[in-house]
Amino acid sequence: MIRTRLTVTVIAAITCVTTFLSVATASAQTPRRVALVGGMLLTGYEVPPIHHAAVLIEGDKIVAAGPASEIRIPADATVIDTSGRVMLPGLIETHGHLVVLGHGSYDTWFPWINSHGGEATMTRVMEIAAKQLLMAGVTTTVDLGAPLKPILSIRDRINKGAVVGSRMLVSGPWIAHLGGTGGGAMQVGFGGLNVATPEEAARETERLAAAGVDLIKAHSGLTLADYKAIVDTAHKNRIKVYAHVYAEQDVRHALDAGVDVLQHVGSAGTAPPYSKELITDIVNSGRPVVVTAAHRAWLYEDTAAFPERLQDPDLKKAFGPEIYAEVQDSLKNWWTLGYFQRTDREMLFRERGVKQFIESGAVMGMGTDSGTPMNFHSEALWREIKVHVDMGMTPMRAIAAATRVNAQIIGKGRELGSIEPGKIADIIVVNGNPLFDITALSHVEIVMKDGRIYKGEPQSDAKTRGPSSGK
Ligand SMILES: [Zn+2]
Ligand SMILES: [Zn+2]
């Protein structure tokens, strides 16, 4: 009883707005408490880490975080020892695709799904992808291109707790200009929509917003008037627009039309660096860029050096035998794939492509195009972060980009992206110090999302903690 009253006081002090609600909750049922104790804490802000820290979670919220010596841990809290490791906010991916799993060719992947179970297999694929992301410490993902109904369905089932996966924000089909993109199997598989006029672009945006998408993806090839129509309609519906843009003219159109997030910019060998004027305008606009740098230009070289990465045993476990065999088959001669046709040129420009933004001071988020050929959901984000660090971004800034800055970019800055009282409890624990070696982010040992542990669960707590761990 005394403890309950104490807790209520603590909650009231931290979040006075919800005092009434907290009292009601506390008297009905004390929320579950978990404490992560002992490890170093990176809060998501660019400040020195807190050593030997503790984070206290009640229900799905963080209620306290700081040096362990200063945090009072209630006697009924489940204590998880994080000593010798590093706690940081759950990672956020601003560019993933659940409908693909790293298969080598859209031309054969989507027909393969159709002839091997169709919609049921598509659902299975998306569930696998969402779980891979979560197990890699990616607690929130923006999906930028998938058929509308299936992607809305998996988003909702994950968010209700029926499916174990990364929390999803989704665009559904992207909007492209008629004849402006590759079309074919890619467009069909990702559910892309073609529009011929700004009026049509506005109509499709309205339809997607009404269906419940979280954001709009505008593909390349659109005119300035198309972008403006999409942005106006999306903003009227209070959703953001992400543009898929490479060429300087496309970036310029998207920027001038008021697109909220510039994706890909400078990562496809389209003769970067961009003009000084464009970079300056991007920086001054404060509009974030997400370079998606690693997925071809670096991944190609990394795979050539270590093709064994394609047979990572974790992939076999995650995919199951049938999908694993199909993906393996598609990657047999991976260097001949159409997807990597221009990689030589991309590699020529890759360093300048990333550095132009790092050195300019642009707002930079992190996103990977995960799911694209050889770009597995299980590792895409730490690889992207590593590229940014290798190109001169400090590890601290790169981690902030993938957590706090990404949360702001996706419009969830109030709820997600940092470890501080009041935020949703999305926390990961990694083995090794990522400030010393950024690839420590590939050693995710504990994943907490919404205050629940999905990986690295202490056995004693297995019955009460909900959805279980494992790969
Ligand atoms: Zn894209
Ligand atoms: Zn993409």
PDB file of C-alpha atoms in Angstrom, residues 205-412:
ATOM      1  CA  THR A 205      -2.977  11.026 -52.192  1.00  0.00           C
ATOM      2  CA  GLU A 206      -6.462  11.687 -50.839  1.00  0.00           C
ATOM      3  CA  ARG A 207      -7.450   8.066 -51.391  1.00  0.00           C
ATOM      4  CA  LEU A 208      -4.360   6.741 -49.585  1.00  0.00           C
ATOM      5  CA  ALA A 209      -4.861   9.159 -46.694  1.00  0.00           C
ATOM      6  CA  ALA A 210      -8.493   8.082 -46.388  1.00  0.00           C
ATOM      7  CA  ALA A 211      -7.401   4.430 -46.353  1.00  0.00           C
ATOM      8  CA  GLY A 212      -5.228   5.199 -43.304  1.00  0.00           C
ATOM      9  CA  VAL A 213      -1.625   5.384 -44.475  1.00  0.00           C
ATOM     10  CA  ASP A 214       0.807   7.201 -42.157  1.00  0.00           C
ATOM     11  CA  LEU A 215       2.672   9.037 -44.921  1.00  0.00           C
ATOM     12  CA  ILE A 216       2.974   9.335 -48.677  1.00  0.00           C
ATOM     13  CA  LYS A 217       5.925   8.239 -50.782  1.00  0.00           C
ATOM     14  CA  ALA A 218       6.424  10.289 -53.932  1.00  0.00           C
ATOM     15  CA  HIS A 219       8.611   8.466 -56.443  1.00  0.00           C
ATOM     16  CA  SER A 220      11.027  10.051 -58.902  1.00  0.00           C
ATOM     17  CA  GLY A 221       9.961  11.461 -62.272  1.00  0.00           C
ATOM     18  CA  LEU A 222       7.133  13.607 -60.907  1.00  0.00           C
ATOM     19  CA  THR A 223       6.785  17.208 -62.061  1.00  0.00           C
ATOM     20  CA  LEU A 224       6.965  20.172 -59.713  1.00  0.00           C
ATOM     21  CA  ALA A 225       3.186  20.517 -60.045  1.00  0.00           C
ATOM     22  CA  ASP A 226       2.726  16.817 -59.165  1.00  0.00           C
ATOM     23  CA  TYR A 227       4.865  17.196 -56.039  1.00  0.00           C
ATOM     24  CA  LYS A 228       2.951  20.313 -55.028  1.00  0.00           C
ATOM     25  CA  ALA A 229      -0.400  18.566 -55.457  1.00  0.00           C
ATOM     26  CA  ILE A 230       0.790  15.599 -53.376  1.00  0.00           C
ATOM     27  CA  VAL A 231       2.303  17.782 -50.637  1.00  0.00           C
ATOM     28  CA  ASP A 232      -0.771  20.050 -50.359  1.00  0.00           C
ATOM     29  CA  THR A 233      -3.150  17.109 -50.156  1.00  0.00           C
ATOM     30  CA  ALA A 234      -0.984  15.177 -47.713  1.00  0.00           C
ATOM     31  CA  HIS A 235      -0.482  18.151 -45.413  1.00  0.00           C
ATOM     32  CA  LYS A 236      -4.218  18.858 -45.441  1.00  0.00           C
ATOM     33  CA  ASN A 237      -4.562  15.300 -44.145  1.00  0.00           C
ATOM     34  CA  ARG A 238      -1.764  15.918 -41.636  1.00  0.00           C
ATOM     35  CA  ILE A 239       0.589  13.362 -43.060  1.00  0.00           C
ATOM     36  CA  LYS A 240       4.136  13.801 -44.344  1.00  0.00           C
ATOM     37  CA  VAL A 241       5.548  13.240 -47.798  1.00  0.00           C
ATOM     38  CA  TYR A 242       8.776  11.327 -48.393  1.00  0.00           C
ATOM     39  CA  ALA A 243      10.351  11.715 -51.826  1.00  0.00           C
ATOM     40  CA  HIS A 244      12.412   9.055 -53.588  1.00  0.00           C
ATOM     41  CA  VAL A 245      14.817  11.280 -55.508  1.00  0.00           C
ATOM     42  CA  TYR A 246      18.251  10.966 -57.068  1.00  0.00           C
ATOM     43  CA  ALA A 247      18.783  13.430 -59.914  1.00  0.00           C
ATOM     44  CA  GLU A 248      19.436  17.060 -58.997  1.00  0.00           C
ATOM     45  CA  GLN A 249      16.298  18.234 -60.824  1.00  0.00           C
ATOM     46  CA  ASP A 250      14.102  15.747 -58.925  1.00  0.00           C
ATOM     47  CA  VAL A 251      15.607  16.784 -55.592  1.00  0.00           C
ATOM     48  CA  ARG A 252      15.043  20.436 -56.512  1.00  0.00           C
ATOM     49  CA  HIS A 253      11.386  19.818 -57.403  1.00  0.00           C
ATOM     50  CA  ALA A 254      10.743  17.884 -54.225  1.00  0.00           C
ATOM     51  CA  LEU A 255      12.460  20.515 -52.075  1.00  0.00           C
ATOM     52  CA  ASP A 256      10.675  23.450 -53.708  1.00  0.00           C
ATOM     53  CA  ALA A 257       7.302  21.706 -53.441  1.00  0.00           C
ATOM     54  CA  GLY A 258       7.734  21.298 -49.674  1.00  0.00           C
ATOM     55  CA  VAL A 259       8.350  17.555 -49.440  1.00  0.00           C
ATOM     56  CA  ASP A 260       9.120  16.668 -45.798  1.00  0.00           C
ATOM     57  CA  VAL A 261      11.861  14.048 -46.173  1.00  0.00           C
ATOM     58  CA  LEU A 262      14.331  13.646 -49.042  1.00  0.00           C
ATOM     59  CA  GLN A 263      15.213   9.971 -49.508  1.00  0.00           C
ATOM     60  CA  HIS A 264      18.105   8.393 -51.467  1.00  0.00           C
ATOM     61  CA  VAL A 265      19.626  11.795 -52.447  1.00  0.00           C
ATOM     62  CA  GLY A 266      23.030  11.195 -53.888  1.00  0.00           C
ATOM     63  CA  SER A 267      23.255   7.449 -53.533  1.00  0.00           C
ATOM     64  CA  ALA A 268      22.755   6.153 -57.066  1.00  0.00           C
ATOM     65  CA  GLY A 269      25.619   7.413 -59.125  1.00  0.00           C
ATOM     66  CA  THR A 270      23.579  10.250 -60.600  1.00  0.00           C
ATOM     67  CA  ALA A 271      26.652  12.442 -60.777  1.00  0.00           C
ATOM     68  CA  PRO A 272      26.910  13.818 -57.269  1.00  0.00           C
ATOM     69  CA  PRO A 273      27.986  15.906 -55.571  1.00  0.00           C
ATOM     70  CA  TYR A 274      25.003  18.144 -55.975  1.00  0.00           C
ATOM     71  CA  SER A 275      25.439  21.814 -56.768  1.00  0.00           C
ATOM     72  CA  LYS A 276      26.479  24.017 -53.861  1.00  0.00           C
ATOM     73  CA  GLU A 277      23.269  25.960 -54.293  1.00  0.00           C
ATOM     74  CA  LEU A 278      21.065  22.893 -53.859  1.00  0.00           C
ATOM     75  CA  ILE A 279      22.967  21.705 -50.779  1.00  0.00           C
ATOM     76  CA  THR A 280      22.774  25.179 -49.248  1.00  0.00           C
ATOM     77  CA  ASP A 281      19.036  25.328 -49.885  1.00  0.00           C
ATOM     78  CA  ILE A 282      18.523  21.896 -48.305  1.00  0.00           C
ATOM     79  CA  VAL A 283      20.549  22.912 -45.243  1.00  0.00           C
ATOM     80  CA  ASN A 284      18.728  26.218 -44.870  1.00  0.00           C
ATOM     81  CA  SER A 285      15.331  24.580 -45.277  1.00  0.00           C
ATOM     82  CA  GLY A 286      16.077  22.245 -42.358  1.00  0.00           C
ATOM     83  CA  ARG A 287      14.498  19.486 -44.436  1.00  0.00           C
ATOM     84  CA  PRO A 288      16.041  16.125 -43.490  1.00  0.00           C
ATOM     85  CA  VAL A 289      17.922  13.904 -45.902  1.00  0.00           C
ATOM     86  CA  VAL A 290      18.190  10.131 -45.696  1.00  0.00           C
ATOM     87  CA  VAL A 291      20.970   9.014 -48.004  1.00  0.00           C
ATOM     88  CA  THR A 292      20.407   5.205 -48.097  1.00  0.00           C
ATOM     89  CA  ALA A 293      24.115   4.948 -48.850  1.00  0.00           C
ATOM     90  CA  ALA A 294      25.115   1.379 -48.056  1.00  0.00           C
ATOM     91  CA  HIS A 295      22.687  -0.782 -49.985  1.00  0.00           C
ATOM     92  CA  ARG A 296      24.461  -0.934 -53.322  1.00  0.00           C
ATOM     93  CA  ALA A 297      27.701   1.030 -53.287  1.00  0.00           C
ATOM     94  CA  TRP A 298      29.046  -0.508 -50.080  1.00  0.00           C
ATOM     95  CA  LEU A 299      27.113  -3.754 -49.883  1.00  0.00           C
ATOM     96  CA  TYR A 300      28.475  -4.882 -53.240  1.00  0.00           C
ATOM     97  CA  GLU A 301      32.068  -4.567 -52.098  1.00  0.00           C
ATOM     98  CA  ASP A 302      31.354  -6.045 -48.673  1.00  0.00           C
ATOM     99  CA  THR A 303      29.711  -9.057 -50.290  1.00  0.00           C
ATOM    100  CA  ALA A 304      32.585  -9.524 -52.733  1.00  0.00           C
ATOM    101  CA  ALA A 305      34.941  -9.570 -49.749  1.00  0.00           C
ATOM    102  CA  PHE A 306      32.777 -11.925 -47.709  1.00  0.00           C
ATOM    103  CA  PRO A 307      30.132 -13.705 -49.796  1.00  0.00           C
ATOM    104  CA  GLU A 308      29.563 -16.009 -46.817  1.00  0.00           C
ATOM    105  CA  ARG A 309      27.383 -13.235 -45.364  1.00  0.00           C
ATOM    106  CA  LEU A 310      24.655 -14.412 -47.744  1.00  0.00           C
ATOM    107  CA  GLN A 311      24.463 -17.717 -45.841  1.00  0.00           C
ATOM    108  CA  ASP A 312      24.175 -16.177 -42.386  1.00  0.00           C
ATOM    109  CA  PRO A 313      22.585 -18.950 -40.295  1.00  0.00           C
ATOM    110  CA  ASP A 314      20.189 -16.376 -38.826  1.00  0.00           C
ATOM    111  CA  LEU A 315      18.668 -15.937 -42.292  1.00  0.00           C
ATOM    112  CA  LYS A 316      18.010 -19.656 -42.568  1.00  0.00           C
ATOM    113  CA  LYS A 317      16.272 -19.642 -39.209  1.00  0.00           C
ATOM    114  CA  ALA A 318      14.249 -16.515 -39.961  1.00  0.00           C
ATOM    115  CA  PHE A 319      13.106 -17.492 -43.471  1.00  0.00           C
ATOM    116  CA  GLY A 320      12.315 -21.198 -43.144  1.00  0.00           C
ATOM    117  CA  PRO A 321      13.542 -23.710 -45.755  1.00  0.00           C
ATOM    118  CA  GLU A 322      11.385 -22.779 -48.765  1.00  0.00           C
ATOM    119  CA  ILE A 323      11.973 -19.016 -48.756  1.00  0.00           C
ATOM    120  CA  TYR A 324      15.615 -19.489 -47.810  1.00  0.00           C
ATOM    121  CA  ALA A 325      16.155 -21.776 -50.816  1.00  0.00           C
ATOM    122  CA  GLU A 326      14.466 -19.299 -53.174  1.00  0.00           C
ATOM    123  CA  VAL A 327      16.538 -16.365 -51.884  1.00  0.00           C
ATOM    124  CA  GLN A 328      19.754 -18.392 -52.070  1.00  0.00           C
ATOM    125  CA  ASP A 329      18.955 -19.425 -55.629  1.00  0.00           C
ATOM    126  CA  SER A 330      18.394 -15.791 -56.641  1.00  0.00           C
ATOM    127  CA  LEU A 331      21.784 -14.737 -55.265  1.00  0.00           C
ATOM    128  CA  LYS A 332      23.895 -17.510 -56.803  1.00  0.00           C
ATOM    129  CA  ASN A 333      25.527 -15.129 -59.295  1.00  0.00           C
ATOM    130  CA  TRP A 334      24.689 -11.957 -57.418  1.00  0.00           C
ATOM    131  CA  TRP A 335      27.284  -9.816 -59.239  1.00  0.00           C
ATOM    132  CA  THR A 336      25.372 -10.326 -62.511  1.00  0.00           C
ATOM    133  CA  LEU A 337      22.049  -9.019 -61.150  1.00  0.00           C
ATOM    134  CA  GLY A 338      20.365  -6.121 -62.923  1.00  0.00           C
ATOM    135  CA  TYR A 339      20.044  -4.357 -59.571  1.00  0.00           C
ATOM    136  CA  PHE A 340      23.826  -3.880 -59.415  1.00  0.00           C
ATOM    137  CA  GLN A 341      24.298  -2.748 -63.018  1.00  0.00           C
ATOM    138  CA  ARG A 342      25.360   0.780 -62.150  1.00  0.00           C
ATOM    139  CA  THR A 343      27.192  -0.056 -58.958  1.00  0.00           C
ATOM    140  CA  ASP A 344      30.598   0.740 -60.436  1.00  0.00           C
ATOM    141  CA  ARG A 345      29.476   4.332 -60.964  1.00  0.00           C
ATOM    142  CA  GLU A 346      27.822   4.467 -57.560  1.00  0.00           C
ATOM    143  CA  MET A 347      31.066   3.329 -55.983  1.00  0.00           C
ATOM    144  CA  LEU A 348      32.943   6.055 -57.812  1.00  0.00           C
ATOM    145  CA  PHE A 349      30.719   8.716 -56.248  1.00  0.00           C
ATOM    146  CA  ARG A 350      29.849   7.067 -52.965  1.00  0.00           C
ATOM    147  CA  GLU A 351      32.172   8.933 -50.610  1.00  0.00           C
ATOM    148  CA  ARG A 352      31.406  12.377 -51.985  1.00  0.00           C
ATOM    149  CA  GLY A 353      27.710  11.458 -52.021  1.00  0.00           C
ATOM    150  CA  VAL A 354      27.606  10.999 -48.244  1.00  0.00           C
ATOM    151  CA  LYS A 355      30.246  13.528 -47.232  1.00  0.00           C
ATOM    152  CA  GLN A 356      28.545  16.395 -49.078  1.00  0.00           C
ATOM    153  CA  PHE A 357      25.716  16.196 -46.543  1.00  0.00           C
ATOM    154  CA  ILE A 358      27.771  15.380 -43.439  1.00  0.00           C
ATOM    155  CA  GLU A 359      30.060  18.341 -44.088  1.00  0.00           C
ATOM    156  CA  SER A 360      27.212  20.698 -44.986  1.00  0.00           C
ATOM    157  CA  GLY A 361      25.465  20.345 -41.635  1.00  0.00           C
ATOM    158  CA  ALA A 362      22.218  19.099 -43.181  1.00  0.00           C
ATOM    159  CA  VAL A 363      19.725  17.345 -40.916  1.00  0.00           C
ATOM    160  CA  MET A 364      20.492  13.678 -41.539  1.00  0.00           C
ATOM    161  CA  GLY A 365      18.371  10.691 -40.650  1.00  0.00           C
ATOM    162  CA  MET A 366      19.106   7.027 -41.254  1.00  0.00           C
ATOM    163  CA  GLY A 367      17.332   4.706 -43.651  1.00  0.00           C
ATOM    164  CA  THR A 368      18.489   1.758 -45.677  1.00  0.00           C
ATOM    165  CA  ASP A 369      16.032   0.505 -48.305  1.00  0.00           C
ATOM    166  CA  SER A 370      16.120  -2.735 -46.322  1.00  0.00           C
ATOM    167  CA  GLY A 371      14.781  -5.811 -48.063  1.00  0.00           C
ATOM    168  CA  THR A 372      16.302  -4.854 -51.415  1.00  0.00           C
ATOM    169  CA  PRO A 373      18.774  -7.336 -52.985  1.00  0.00           C
ATOM    170  CA  MET A 374      21.265  -8.675 -50.380  1.00  0.00           C
ATOM    171  CA  ASN A 375      20.195  -5.886 -48.016  1.00  0.00           C
ATOM    172  CA  PHE A 376      18.749  -8.012 -45.232  1.00  0.00           C
ATOM    173  CA  HIS A 377      16.466  -6.486 -42.612  1.00  0.00           C
ATOM    174  CA  SER A 378      18.594  -8.184 -39.957  1.00  0.00           C
ATOM    175  CA  GLU A 379      21.624  -5.961 -40.603  1.00  0.00           C
ATOM    176  CA  ALA A 380      20.800  -3.116 -43.002  1.00  0.00           C
ATOM    177  CA  LEU A 381      20.637  -0.384 -40.361  1.00  0.00           C
ATOM    178  CA  TRP A 382      23.927  -1.017 -38.565  1.00  0.00           C
ATOM    179  CA  ARG A 383      25.632  -1.215 -41.965  1.00  0.00           C
ATOM    180  CA  GLU A 384      24.161   2.151 -42.981  1.00  0.00           C
ATOM    181  CA  ILE A 385      25.222   3.710 -39.679  1.00  0.00           C
ATOM    182  CA  LYS A 386      28.732   2.288 -40.130  1.00  0.00           C
ATOM    183  CA  VAL A 387      29.038   3.890 -43.577  1.00  0.00           C
ATOM    184  CA  HIS A 388      28.121   7.273 -42.110  1.00  0.00           C
ATOM    185  CA  VAL A 389      30.722   6.858 -39.372  1.00  0.00           C
ATOM    186  CA  ASP A 390      33.345   5.742 -41.882  1.00  0.00           C
ATOM    187  CA  MET A 391      32.532   8.874 -43.909  1.00  0.00           C
ATOM    188  CA  GLY A 392      33.178  11.176 -40.979  1.00  0.00           C
ATOM    189  CA  MET A 393      30.036  11.338 -38.861  1.00  0.00           C
ATOM    190  CA  THR A 394      30.858  10.835 -35.186  1.00  0.00           C
ATOM    191  CA  PRO A 395      29.438   7.634 -33.681  1.00  0.00           C
ATOM    192  CA  MET A 396      27.442   9.754 -31.216  1.00  0.00           C
ATOM    193  CA  ARG A 397      25.860  11.777 -33.999  1.00  0.00           C
ATOM    194  CA  ALA A 398      25.179   8.650 -36.062  1.00  0.00           C
ATOM    195  CA  ILE A 399      23.388   7.025 -33.122  1.00  0.00           C
ATOM    196  CA  ALA A 400      21.395  10.204 -32.508  1.00  0.00           C
ATOM    197  CA  ALA A 401      20.476  10.230 -36.210  1.00  0.00           C
ATOM    198  CA  ALA A 402      19.158   6.676 -36.054  1.00  0.00           C
ATOM    199  CA  THR A 403      17.174   7.332 -32.874  1.00  0.00           C
ATOM    200  CA  ARG A 404      16.207  10.852 -31.751  1.00  0.00           C
ATOM    201  CA  VAL A 405      16.565  12.610 -35.111  1.00  0.00           C
ATOM    202  CA  ASN A 406      14.767   9.806 -36.936  1.00  0.00           C
ATOM    203  CA  ALA A 407      11.940  10.033 -34.407  1.00  0.00           C
ATOM    204  CA  GLN A 408      11.549  13.728 -35.222  1.00  0.00           C
ATOM    205  CA  ILE A 409      11.722  13.042 -38.952  1.00  0.00           C
ATOM    206  CA  ILE A 410       8.861  10.554 -38.753  1.00  0.00           C
ATOM    207  CA  GLY A 411       6.820  12.922 -36.585  1.00  0.00           C
ATOM    208  CA  LYS A 412       7.159  10.899 -33.363  1.00  0.00           C
TER     209      LYS A 412
END
